[in-house]
């Protein structure tokens, strides 16, 4: 995607489409007001007629506007003027993109960047614009024989600037956004593909393809035999019920000094979660194809890091397999010895994510991580706690949790710091093994994290539960690409490349 900046007045700008706005009070955005004046009050007349509400996310497309040089002008509702901040800005851009889906416009210029958006900068406003347009145009049609082919041919995204001096910040923002959109698209594609296509082998091939495309990434795939030699019995216990081979994917990116310790990202890659012998109920089970969204997000983030050639070291580790019931599947009550030597009583085979993650985390110690972050669609309890809005962040380091949470705010892909503690640990007690893999219904998202914490001893570690944020259900069912923006932002900040 190409991008450009402009300081010309909206009414003078030749374009396929301009984005301007109107607040709930009827106040026009800077560019809408300028167009209104140039066109002899055309927007004000529409407003008086009652055609423009100003409600956040509402939009109207105007065409054949006199005294302007754009083919289309989308007027988006901006909500309350006092409340117009980053989330509102992003929602407005998304609404505008929604309004032009299917239109044959070759470019779009966002003039909402001239508004006073609370707590942000030209860099972020440009980034949100390019991200908003890019992600708004996402379509998943790979698995349809009848394609709607409504692709919008937008090849250029413009951003209006108040000040020419902001140009270099803006172009950095656009460049970063481009990589984030690519990474989110990849994560969404992997999430949306069904489990009969997106198998552990398919995920491994995706990682190998990225390594072919970027010489800075080295990928290694470990087979079940290799995992057996490493004594990854906890991970392997999850794949017992399926004939589909499990894989451990390792991707290493070296953009920093050779001796600098890497950020290690571990992503849950359950390509389908039936629950195993502790079988899940039927309705909605199809959505368990999304149980590899943690893996998809860390692989996507790796792609963004390589595209941006960030001056840091990043390692991705993805344990991936299916969780199916069969005559060879793991039974409730079975006890396994994890790679760390700790024994686990598997009281519920549906709590499988932690069983594959713990061995992957133990394996990842060999990379001497500066920090380790695991990302997983781990618990239904997390969805109950935070809904679909925020990612749960648990950590054995308050500093790390804080920087992840603040990266989430900057990227507008937010998380919420949740506690850990001995009380939760107690819930995992087992009569027969070192501990059990479940801790009861209460505080389920936290006891899952408490389980993982037992494998993070001595590491600076955080756990992201993305069960609520990685995909949407209902008529808009689909992967969201989250938390790619949060993770990428965290790494951009670590690399020191955000202005
Ligand atoms: N993949 C699920 C978590 C999940 C459930 C994500 C619903 C999104 C929506 C995970 O493997 C799981 O089944 N967790 C169990 C844990 C329980 C058995 C302790 C759960 O949350 O029910
Ligand atoms: Mn499960
Ligand atoms: Zn699962």
PDB file of N, CA and C in Angstrom, residues 177-265:
ATOM      1  N   UNK A 177       2.593   0.917  10.176  1.00  0.00           N
ATOM      2  CA  UNK A 177       1.223   0.423  10.020  1.00  0.00           C
ATOM      3  C   UNK A 177       1.139  -0.631   8.926  1.00  0.00           C
ATOM      4  N   UNK A 178       1.866  -0.398   7.860  1.00  0.00           N
ATOM      5  CA  UNK A 178       1.864  -1.322   6.736  1.00  0.00           C
ATOM      6  C   UNK A 178       2.277  -2.728   7.188  1.00  0.00           C
ATOM      7  N   UNK A 179       3.314  -2.787   8.017  1.00  0.00           N
ATOM      8  CA  UNK A 179       3.795  -4.071   8.528  1.00  0.00           C
ATOM      9  C   UNK A 179       2.777  -4.678   9.491  1.00  0.00           C
ATOM     10  N   UNK A 180       2.139  -3.830  10.293  1.00  0.00           N
ATOM     11  CA  UNK A 180       1.144  -4.330  11.253  1.00  0.00           C
ATOM     12  C   UNK A 180      -0.066  -4.906  10.520  1.00  0.00           C
ATOM     13  N   UNK A 181      -0.480  -4.213   9.460  1.00  0.00           N
ATOM     14  CA  UNK A 181      -1.616  -4.716   8.674  1.00  0.00           C
ATOM     15  C   UNK A 181      -1.266  -6.059   8.038  1.00  0.00           C
ATOM     16  N   UNK A 182      -0.065  -6.144   7.486  1.00  0.00           N
ATOM     17  CA  UNK A 182       0.363  -7.412   6.882  1.00  0.00           C
ATOM     18  C   UNK A 182       0.317  -8.531   7.931  1.00  0.00           C
ATOM     19  N   UNK A 183       0.840  -8.230   9.122  1.00  0.00           N
ATOM     20  CA  UNK A 183       0.901  -9.226  10.191  1.00  0.00           C
ATOM     21  C   UNK A 183      -0.493  -9.620  10.670  1.00  0.00           C
ATOM     22  N   UNK A 184      -1.384  -8.630  10.766  1.00  0.00           N
ATOM     23  CA  UNK A 184      -2.754  -8.933  11.203  1.00  0.00           C
ATOM     24  C   UNK A 184      -3.487  -9.747  10.146  1.00  0.00           C
ATOM     25  N   UNK A 185      -3.289  -9.411   8.886  1.00  0.00           N
ATOM     26  CA  UNK A 185      -3.927 -10.175   7.810  1.00  0.00           C
ATOM     27  C   UNK A 185      -3.477 -11.640   7.853  1.00  0.00           C
ATOM     28  N   UNK A 186      -2.188 -11.825   8.074  1.00  0.00           N
ATOM     29  CA  UNK A 186      -1.656 -13.189   8.156  1.00  0.00           C
ATOM     30  C   UNK A 186      -2.281 -13.921   9.352  1.00  0.00           C
ATOM     31  N   UNK A 187      -2.320 -13.240  10.497  1.00  0.00           N
ATOM     32  CA  UNK A 187      -2.896 -13.858  11.695  1.00  0.00           C
ATOM     33  C   UNK A 187      -4.377 -14.165  11.488  1.00  0.00           C
ATOM     34  N   UNK A 188      -5.088 -13.261  10.809  1.00  0.00           N
ATOM     35  CA  UNK A 188      -6.520 -13.501  10.556  1.00  0.00           C
ATOM     36  C   UNK A 188      -6.712 -14.680   9.606  1.00  0.00           C
ATOM     37  N   UNK A 189      -5.914 -14.716   8.545  1.00  0.00           N
ATOM     38  CA  UNK A 189      -6.026 -15.833   7.593  1.00  0.00           C
ATOM     39  C   UNK A 189      -5.820 -17.167   8.299  1.00  0.00           C
ATOM     40  N   UNK A 190      -4.770 -17.253   9.104  1.00  0.00           N
ATOM     41  CA  UNK A 190      -4.474 -18.511   9.801  1.00  0.00           C
ATOM     42  C   UNK A 190      -5.622 -18.870  10.741  1.00  0.00           C
ATOM     43  N   UNK A 191      -6.168 -17.851  11.423  1.00  0.00           N
ATOM     44  CA  UNK A 191      -7.275 -18.103  12.345  1.00  0.00           C
ATOM     45  C   UNK A 191      -8.531 -18.549  11.618  1.00  0.00           C
ATOM     46  N   UNK A 192      -8.815 -17.915  10.503  1.00  0.00           N
ATOM     47  CA  UNK A 192     -10.058 -18.201   9.788  1.00  0.00           C
ATOM     48  C   UNK A 192     -10.034 -19.521   9.025  1.00  0.00           C
ATOM     49  N   UNK A 193      -8.848 -19.987   8.649  1.00  0.00           N
ATOM     50  CA  UNK A 193      -8.771 -21.263   7.948  1.00  0.00           C
ATOM     51  C   UNK A 193      -9.244 -22.390   8.865  1.00  0.00           C
ATOM     52  N   UNK A 194      -9.998 -23.331   8.310  1.00  0.00           N
ATOM     53  CA  UNK A 194     -10.502 -24.432   9.141  1.00  0.00           C
ATOM     54  C   UNK A 194      -9.385 -25.399   9.509  1.00  0.00           C
ATOM     55  N   UNK A 195      -9.686 -26.244  10.492  1.00  0.00           N
ATOM     56  CA  UNK A 195      -8.665 -27.136  11.040  1.00  0.00           C
ATOM     57  C   UNK A 195      -8.240 -28.229  10.059  1.00  0.00           C
ATOM     58  N   UNK A 196      -9.074 -28.487   9.021  1.00  0.00           N
ATOM     59  CA  UNK A 196      -8.631 -29.501   8.051  1.00  0.00           C
ATOM     60  C   UNK A 196      -7.640 -28.918   7.053  1.00  0.00           C
ATOM     61  N   UNK A 197      -7.503 -27.603   7.024  1.00  0.00           N
ATOM     62  CA  UNK A 197      -6.480 -26.965   6.177  1.00  0.00           C
ATOM     63  C   UNK A 197      -5.345 -26.450   7.051  1.00  0.00           C
ATOM     64  N   UNK A 198      -5.706 -25.675   8.069  1.00  0.00           N
ATOM     65  CA  UNK A 198      -4.686 -25.111   8.953  1.00  0.00           C
ATOM     66  C   UNK A 198      -4.323 -26.121  10.034  1.00  0.00           C
ATOM     67  N   UNK A 199      -3.502 -27.085   9.661  1.00  0.00           N
ATOM     68  CA  UNK A 199      -3.016 -28.135  10.563  1.00  0.00           C
ATOM     69  C   UNK A 199      -1.687 -27.672  11.176  1.00  0.00           C
ATOM     70  N   UNK A 200      -1.171 -28.402  12.140  1.00  0.00           N
ATOM     71  CA  UNK A 200       0.170 -28.059  12.653  1.00  0.00           C
ATOM     72  C   UNK A 200       1.205 -28.002  11.525  1.00  0.00           C
ATOM     73  N   UNK A 201       1.086 -28.920  10.559  1.00  0.00           N
ATOM     74  CA  UNK A 201       2.017 -28.927   9.426  1.00  0.00           C
ATOM     75  C   UNK A 201       1.870 -27.646   8.604  1.00  0.00           C
ATOM     76  N   UNK A 202       0.636 -27.186   8.434  1.00  0.00           N
ATOM     77  CA  UNK A 202       0.392 -25.949   7.680  1.00  0.00           C
ATOM     78  C   UNK A 202       1.016 -24.742   8.391  1.00  0.00           C
ATOM     79  N   UNK A 203       0.867 -24.701   9.709  1.00  0.00           N
ATOM     80  CA  UNK A 203       1.489 -23.603  10.480  1.00  0.00           C
ATOM     81  C   UNK A 203       3.010 -23.642  10.324  1.00  0.00           C
ATOM     82  N   UNK A 204       3.558 -24.867  10.365  1.00  0.00           N
ATOM     83  CA  UNK A 204       5.011 -25.015  10.212  1.00  0.00           C
ATOM     84  C   UNK A 204       5.453 -24.536   8.832  1.00  0.00           C
ATOM     85  N   UNK A 205       4.663 -24.879   7.809  1.00  0.00           N
ATOM     86  CA  UNK A 205       5.004 -24.447   6.449  1.00  0.00           C
ATOM     87  C   UNK A 205       4.925 -22.929   6.318  1.00  0.00           C
ATOM     88  N   UNK A 206       3.964 -22.336   7.022  1.00  0.00           N
ATOM     89  CA  UNK A 206       3.851 -20.868   6.995  1.00  0.00           C
ATOM     90  C   UNK A 206       5.109 -20.231   7.589  1.00  0.00           C
ATOM     91  N   UNK A 207       5.573 -20.804   8.687  1.00  0.00           N
ATOM     92  CA  UNK A 207       6.795 -20.292   9.329  1.00  0.00           C
ATOM     93  C   UNK A 207       7.999 -20.471   8.407  1.00  0.00           C
ATOM     94  N   UNK A 208       8.053 -21.604   7.722  1.00  0.00           N
ATOM     95  CA  UNK A 208       9.170 -21.856   6.799  1.00  0.00           C
ATOM     96  C   UNK A 208       9.120 -20.905   5.606  1.00  0.00           C
ATOM     97  N   UNK A 209       7.913 -20.582   5.170  1.00  0.00           N
ATOM     98  CA  UNK A 209       7.772 -19.646   4.055  1.00  0.00           C
ATOM     99  C   UNK A 209       8.303 -18.259   4.454  1.00  0.00           C
ATOM    100  N   UNK A 210       7.975 -17.835   5.669  1.00  0.00           N
ATOM    101  CA  UNK A 210       8.476 -16.537   6.135  1.00  0.00           C
ATOM    102  C   UNK A 210      10.001 -16.530   6.190  1.00  0.00           C
ATOM    103  N   UNK A 211      10.568 -17.661   6.583  1.00  0.00           N
ATOM    104  CA  UNK A 211      12.032 -17.743   6.650  1.00  0.00           C
ATOM    105  C   UNK A 211      12.644 -17.665   5.255  1.00  0.00           C
ATOM    106  N   UNK A 212      11.939 -18.216   4.271  1.00  0.00           N
ATOM    107  CA  UNK A 212      12.439 -18.106   2.878  1.00  0.00           C
ATOM    108  C   UNK A 212      12.360 -16.664   2.392  1.00  0.00           C
ATOM    109  N   UNK A 213      11.294 -15.958   2.821  1.00  0.00           N
ATOM    110  CA  UNK A 213      11.108 -14.577   2.361  1.00  0.00           C
ATOM    111  C   UNK A 213      12.022 -13.586   3.071  1.00  0.00           C
ATOM    112  N   UNK A 214      12.435 -13.924   4.296  1.00  0.00           N
ATOM    113  CA  UNK A 214      13.288 -13.002   5.060  1.00  0.00           C
ATOM    114  C   UNK A 214      14.518 -13.756   5.535  1.00  0.00           C
ATOM    115  N   UNK A 215      15.669 -13.385   5.014  1.00  0.00           N
ATOM    116  CA  UNK A 215      16.888 -14.103   5.404  1.00  0.00           C
ATOM    117  C   UNK A 215      17.215 -13.857   6.878  1.00  0.00           C
ATOM    118  N   UNK A 216      16.594 -12.824   7.479  1.00  0.00           N
ATOM    119  CA  UNK A 216      16.846 -12.546   8.897  1.00  0.00           C
ATOM    120  C   UNK A 216      16.130 -13.521   9.818  1.00  0.00           C
ATOM    121  N   UNK A 217      15.216 -14.344   9.274  1.00  0.00           N
ATOM    122  CA  UNK A 217      14.506 -15.335  10.104  1.00  0.00           C
ATOM    123  C   UNK A 217      15.034 -16.735   9.808  1.00  0.00           C
ATOM    124  N   UNK A 218      15.344 -17.451  10.881  1.00  0.00           N
ATOM    125  CA  UNK A 218      15.714 -18.869  10.739  1.00  0.00           C
ATOM    126  C   UNK A 218      14.609 -19.690  11.392  1.00  0.00           C
ATOM    127  N   UNK A 219      14.094 -20.657  10.656  1.00  0.00           N
ATOM    128  CA  UNK A 219      13.013 -21.482  11.205  1.00  0.00           C
ATOM    129  C   UNK A 219      13.468 -22.924  11.345  1.00  0.00           C
ATOM    130  N   UNK A 220      13.056 -23.531  12.455  1.00  0.00           N
ATOM    131  CA  UNK A 220      13.371 -24.938  12.691  1.00  0.00           C
ATOM    132  C   UNK A 220      12.084 -25.620  13.154  1.00  0.00           C
ATOM    133  N   UNK A 221      11.798 -26.800  12.607  1.00  0.00           N
ATOM    134  CA  UNK A 221      10.583 -27.520  12.990  1.00  0.00           C
ATOM    135  C   UNK A 221      10.973 -28.813  13.692  1.00  0.00           C
ATOM    136  N   UNK A 222      10.485 -28.989  14.916  1.00  0.00           N
ATOM    137  CA  UNK A 222      10.778 -30.229  15.640  1.00  0.00           C
ATOM    138  C   UNK A 222       9.608 -31.203  15.485  1.00  0.00           C
ATOM    139  N   UNK A 223       9.935 -32.449  15.191  1.00  0.00           N
ATOM    140  CA  UNK A 223       8.928 -33.497  15.009  1.00  0.00           C
ATOM    141  C   UNK A 223       8.548 -34.090  16.367  1.00  0.00           C
ATOM    142  N   UNK A 224       7.543 -34.965  16.347  1.00  0.00           N
ATOM    143  CA  UNK A 224       7.156 -35.646  17.592  1.00  0.00           C
ATOM    144  C   UNK A 224       8.307 -36.470  18.162  1.00  0.00           C
ATOM    145  N   UNK A 225       9.071 -37.095  17.266  1.00  0.00           N
ATOM    146  CA  UNK A 225      10.205 -37.911  17.733  1.00  0.00           C
ATOM    147  C   UNK A 225      11.206 -37.031  18.476  1.00  0.00           C
ATOM    148  N   UNK A 226      11.471 -35.855  17.921  1.00  0.00           N
ATOM    149  CA  UNK A 226      12.414 -34.929  18.569  1.00  0.00           C
ATOM    150  C   UNK A 226      11.859 -34.468  19.916  1.00  0.00           C
ATOM    151  N   UNK A 227      10.554 -34.242  19.960  1.00  0.00           N
ATOM    152  CA  UNK A 227       9.933 -33.801  21.221  1.00  0.00           C
ATOM    153  C   UNK A 227       9.977 -34.910  22.262  1.00  0.00           C
ATOM    154  N   UNK A 228       9.840 -36.149  21.782  1.00  0.00           N
ATOM    155  CA  UNK A 228       9.913 -37.296  22.700  1.00  0.00           C
ATOM    156  C   UNK A 228      11.302 -37.366  23.313  1.00  0.00           C
ATOM    157  N   UNK A 229      12.328 -37.161  22.473  1.00  0.00           N
ATOM    158  CA  UNK A 229      13.710 -37.181  22.980  1.00  0.00           C
ATOM    159  C   UNK A 229      13.927 -36.076  24.016  1.00  0.00           C
ATOM    160  N   UNK A 230      13.233 -34.962  23.832  1.00  0.00           N
ATOM    161  CA  UNK A 230      13.361 -33.847  24.781  1.00  0.00           C
ATOM    162  C   UNK A 230      12.498 -34.045  26.038  1.00  0.00           C
ATOM    163  N   UNK A 231      11.743 -35.123  26.064  1.00  0.00           N
ATOM    164  CA  UNK A 231      10.863 -35.453  27.202  1.00  0.00           C
ATOM    165  C   UNK A 231       9.717 -34.450  27.369  1.00  0.00           C
ATOM    166  N   UNK A 232       9.158 -34.023  26.240  1.00  0.00           N
ATOM    167  CA  UNK A 232       8.025 -33.085  26.292  1.00  0.00           C
ATOM    168  C   UNK A 232       6.735 -33.880  26.437  1.00  0.00           C
ATOM    169  N   UNK A 233       6.628 -34.612  27.540  1.00  0.00           N
ATOM    170  CA  UNK A 233       5.496 -35.537  27.710  1.00  0.00           C
ATOM    171  C   UNK A 233       4.171 -34.821  27.921  1.00  0.00           C
ATOM    172  N   UNK A 234       4.234 -33.620  28.473  1.00  0.00           N
ATOM    173  CA  UNK A 234       2.995 -32.887  28.704  1.00  0.00           C
ATOM    174  C   UNK A 234       2.412 -32.464  27.359  1.00  0.00           C
ATOM    175  N   UNK A 235       3.255 -31.880  26.523  1.00  0.00           N
ATOM    176  CA  UNK A 235       2.814 -31.484  25.176  1.00  0.00           C
ATOM    177  C   UNK A 235       2.305 -32.705  24.406  1.00  0.00           C
ATOM    178  N   UNK A 236       3.081 -33.773  24.432  1.00  0.00           N
ATOM    179  CA  UNK A 236       2.725 -34.946  23.636  1.00  0.00           C
ATOM    180  C   UNK A 236       1.443 -35.613  24.124  1.00  0.00           C
ATOM    181  N   UNK A 237       1.121 -35.450  25.405  1.00  0.00           N
ATOM    182  CA  UNK A 237      -0.104 -36.069  25.927  1.00  0.00           C
ATOM    183  C   UNK A 237      -1.344 -35.470  25.253  1.00  0.00           C
ATOM    184  N   UNK A 238      -1.241 -34.241  24.788  1.00  0.00           N
ATOM    185  CA  UNK A 238      -2.397 -33.579  24.167  1.00  0.00           C
ATOM    186  C   UNK A 238      -2.648 -34.124  22.760  1.00  0.00           C
ATOM    187  N   UNK A 239      -1.590 -34.528  22.078  1.00  0.00           N
ATOM    188  CA  UNK A 239      -1.721 -34.975  20.694  1.00  0.00           C
ATOM    189  C   UNK A 239      -1.992 -36.484  20.582  1.00  0.00           C
ATOM    190  N   UNK A 240      -2.083 -37.159  21.731  1.00  0.00           N
ATOM    191  CA  UNK A 240      -2.278 -38.620  21.736  1.00  0.00           C
ATOM    192  C   UNK A 240      -3.489 -39.106  20.953  1.00  0.00           C
ATOM    193  N   UNK A 241      -4.558 -38.307  20.924  1.00  0.00           N
ATOM    194  CA  UNK A 241      -5.812 -38.779  20.342  1.00  0.00           C
ATOM    195  C   UNK A 241      -5.936 -38.567  18.840  1.00  0.00           C
ATOM    196  N   UNK A 242      -4.954 -37.947  18.207  1.00  0.00           N
ATOM    197  CA  UNK A 242      -5.096 -37.630  16.787  1.00  0.00           C
ATOM    198  C   UNK A 242      -3.990 -38.265  15.946  1.00  0.00           C
ATOM    199  N   UNK A 243      -4.269 -38.447  14.662  1.00  0.00           N
ATOM    200  CA  UNK A 243      -3.234 -38.970  13.762  1.00  0.00           C
ATOM    201  C   UNK A 243      -2.449 -37.823  13.116  1.00  0.00           C
ATOM    202  N   UNK A 244      -2.952 -36.605  13.282  1.00  0.00           N
ATOM    203  CA  UNK A 244      -2.296 -35.425  12.706  1.00  0.00           C
ATOM    204  C   UNK A 244      -0.998 -35.152  13.489  1.00  0.00           C
ATOM    205  N   UNK A 245       0.155 -35.107  12.827  1.00  0.00           N
ATOM    206  CA  UNK A 245       1.398 -34.942  13.594  1.00  0.00           C
ATOM    207  C   UNK A 245       1.534 -33.574  14.273  1.00  0.00           C
ATOM    208  N   UNK A 246       1.977 -33.596  15.533  1.00  0.00           N
ATOM    209  CA  UNK A 246       2.254 -32.364  16.277  1.00  0.00           C
ATOM    210  C   UNK A 246       3.600 -31.803  15.837  1.00  0.00           C
ATOM    211  N   UNK A 247       3.776 -30.504  16.012  1.00  0.00           N
ATOM    212  CA  UNK A 247       5.053 -29.854  15.656  1.00  0.00           C
ATOM    213  C   UNK A 247       5.441 -28.856  16.746  1.00  0.00           C
ATOM    214  N   UNK A 248       6.724 -28.613  16.834  1.00  0.00           N
ATOM    215  CA  UNK A 248       7.190 -27.475  17.631  1.00  0.00           C
ATOM    216  C   UNK A 248       7.928 -26.565  16.654  1.00  0.00           C
ATOM    217  N   UNK A 249       7.380 -25.368  16.474  1.00  0.00           N
ATOM    218  CA  UNK A 249       7.950 -24.428  15.504  1.00  0.00           C
ATOM    219  C   UNK A 249       8.853 -23.440  16.250  1.00  0.00           C
ATOM    220  N   UNK A 250      10.045 -23.260  15.756  1.00  0.00           N
ATOM    221  CA  UNK A 250      10.963 -22.288  16.360  1.00  0.00           C
ATOM    222  C   UNK A 250      11.425 -21.321  15.272  1.00  0.00           C
ATOM    223  N   UNK A 251      11.213 -20.030  15.519  1.00  0.00           N
ATOM    224  CA  UNK A 251      11.660 -19.010  14.554  1.00  0.00           C
ATOM    225  C   UNK A 251      12.582 -18.046  15.291  1.00  0.00           C
ATOM    226  N   UNK A 252      13.746 -17.798  14.708  1.00  0.00           N
ATOM    227  CA  UNK A 252      14.695 -16.876  15.343  1.00  0.00           C
ATOM    228  C   UNK A 252      15.008 -15.727  14.413  1.00  0.00           C
ATOM    229  N   UNK A 253      14.801 -14.534  14.933  1.00  0.00           N
ATOM    230  CA  UNK A 253      15.117 -13.312  14.185  1.00  0.00           C
ATOM    231  C   UNK A 253      16.244 -12.591  14.907  1.00  0.00           C
ATOM    232  N   UNK A 254      17.301 -12.286  14.171  1.00  0.00           N
ATOM    233  CA  UNK A 254      18.424 -11.583  14.813  1.00  0.00           C
ATOM    234  C   UNK A 254      18.621 -10.238  14.131  1.00  0.00           C
ATOM    235  N   UNK A 255      18.083  -9.201  14.760  1.00  0.00           N
ATOM    236  CA  UNK A 255      18.253  -7.855  14.222  1.00  0.00           C
ATOM    237  C   UNK A 255      19.126  -7.022  15.149  1.00  0.00           C
ATOM    238  N   UNK A 256      19.342  -7.554  16.359  1.00  0.00           N
ATOM    239  CA  UNK A 256      20.151  -6.840  17.355  1.00  0.00           C
ATOM    240  C   UNK A 256      21.551  -7.420  17.435  1.00  0.00           C
ATOM    241  N   UNK A 257      22.284  -7.009  18.444  1.00  0.00           N
ATOM    242  CA  UNK A 257      23.637  -7.521  18.646  1.00  0.00           C
ATOM    243  C   UNK A 257      23.576  -9.032  18.891  1.00  0.00           C
ATOM    244  N   UNK A 258      24.605  -9.732  18.458  1.00  0.00           N
ATOM    245  CA  UNK A 258      24.614 -11.196  18.539  1.00  0.00           C
ATOM    246  C   UNK A 258      24.401 -11.673  19.978  1.00  0.00           C
ATOM    247  N   UNK A 259      24.954 -10.920  20.951  1.00  0.00           N
ATOM    248  CA  UNK A 259      24.887 -11.398  22.333  1.00  0.00           C
ATOM    249  C   UNK A 259      23.673 -10.889  23.098  1.00  0.00           C
ATOM    250  N   UNK A 260      22.899 -10.038  22.457  1.00  0.00           N
ATOM    251  CA  UNK A 260      21.723  -9.495  23.131  1.00  0.00           C
ATOM    252  C   UNK A 260      20.666 -10.583  23.324  1.00  0.00           C
ATOM    253  N   UNK A 261      20.113 -10.659  24.539  1.00  0.00           N
ATOM    254  CA  UNK A 261      19.105 -11.690  24.816  1.00  0.00           C
ATOM    255  C   UNK A 261      17.804 -11.389  24.078  1.00  0.00           C
ATOM    256  N   UNK A 262      17.150 -12.408  23.561  1.00  0.00           N
ATOM    257  CA  UNK A 262      15.943 -12.162  22.766  1.00  0.00           C
ATOM    258  C   UNK A 262      14.677 -11.986  23.606  1.00  0.00           C
ATOM    259  N   UNK A 263      13.694 -11.352  22.990  1.00  0.00           N
ATOM    260  CA  UNK A 263      12.329 -11.424  23.497  1.00  0.00           C
ATOM    261  C   UNK A 263      11.774 -12.729  22.929  1.00  0.00           C
ATOM    262  N   UNK A 264      11.292 -13.599  23.799  1.00  0.00           N
ATOM    263  CA  UNK A 264      10.749 -14.872  23.322  1.00  0.00           C
ATOM    264  C   UNK A 264       9.222 -14.834  23.395  1.00  0.00           C
ATOM    265  N   UNK A 265       8.590 -15.079  22.249  1.00  0.00           N
ATOM    266  CA  UNK A 265       7.128 -15.124  22.187  1.00  0.00           C
ATOM    267  C   UNK A 265       6.695 -16.565  21.985  1.00  0.00           C
TER     268      UNK A 265
END
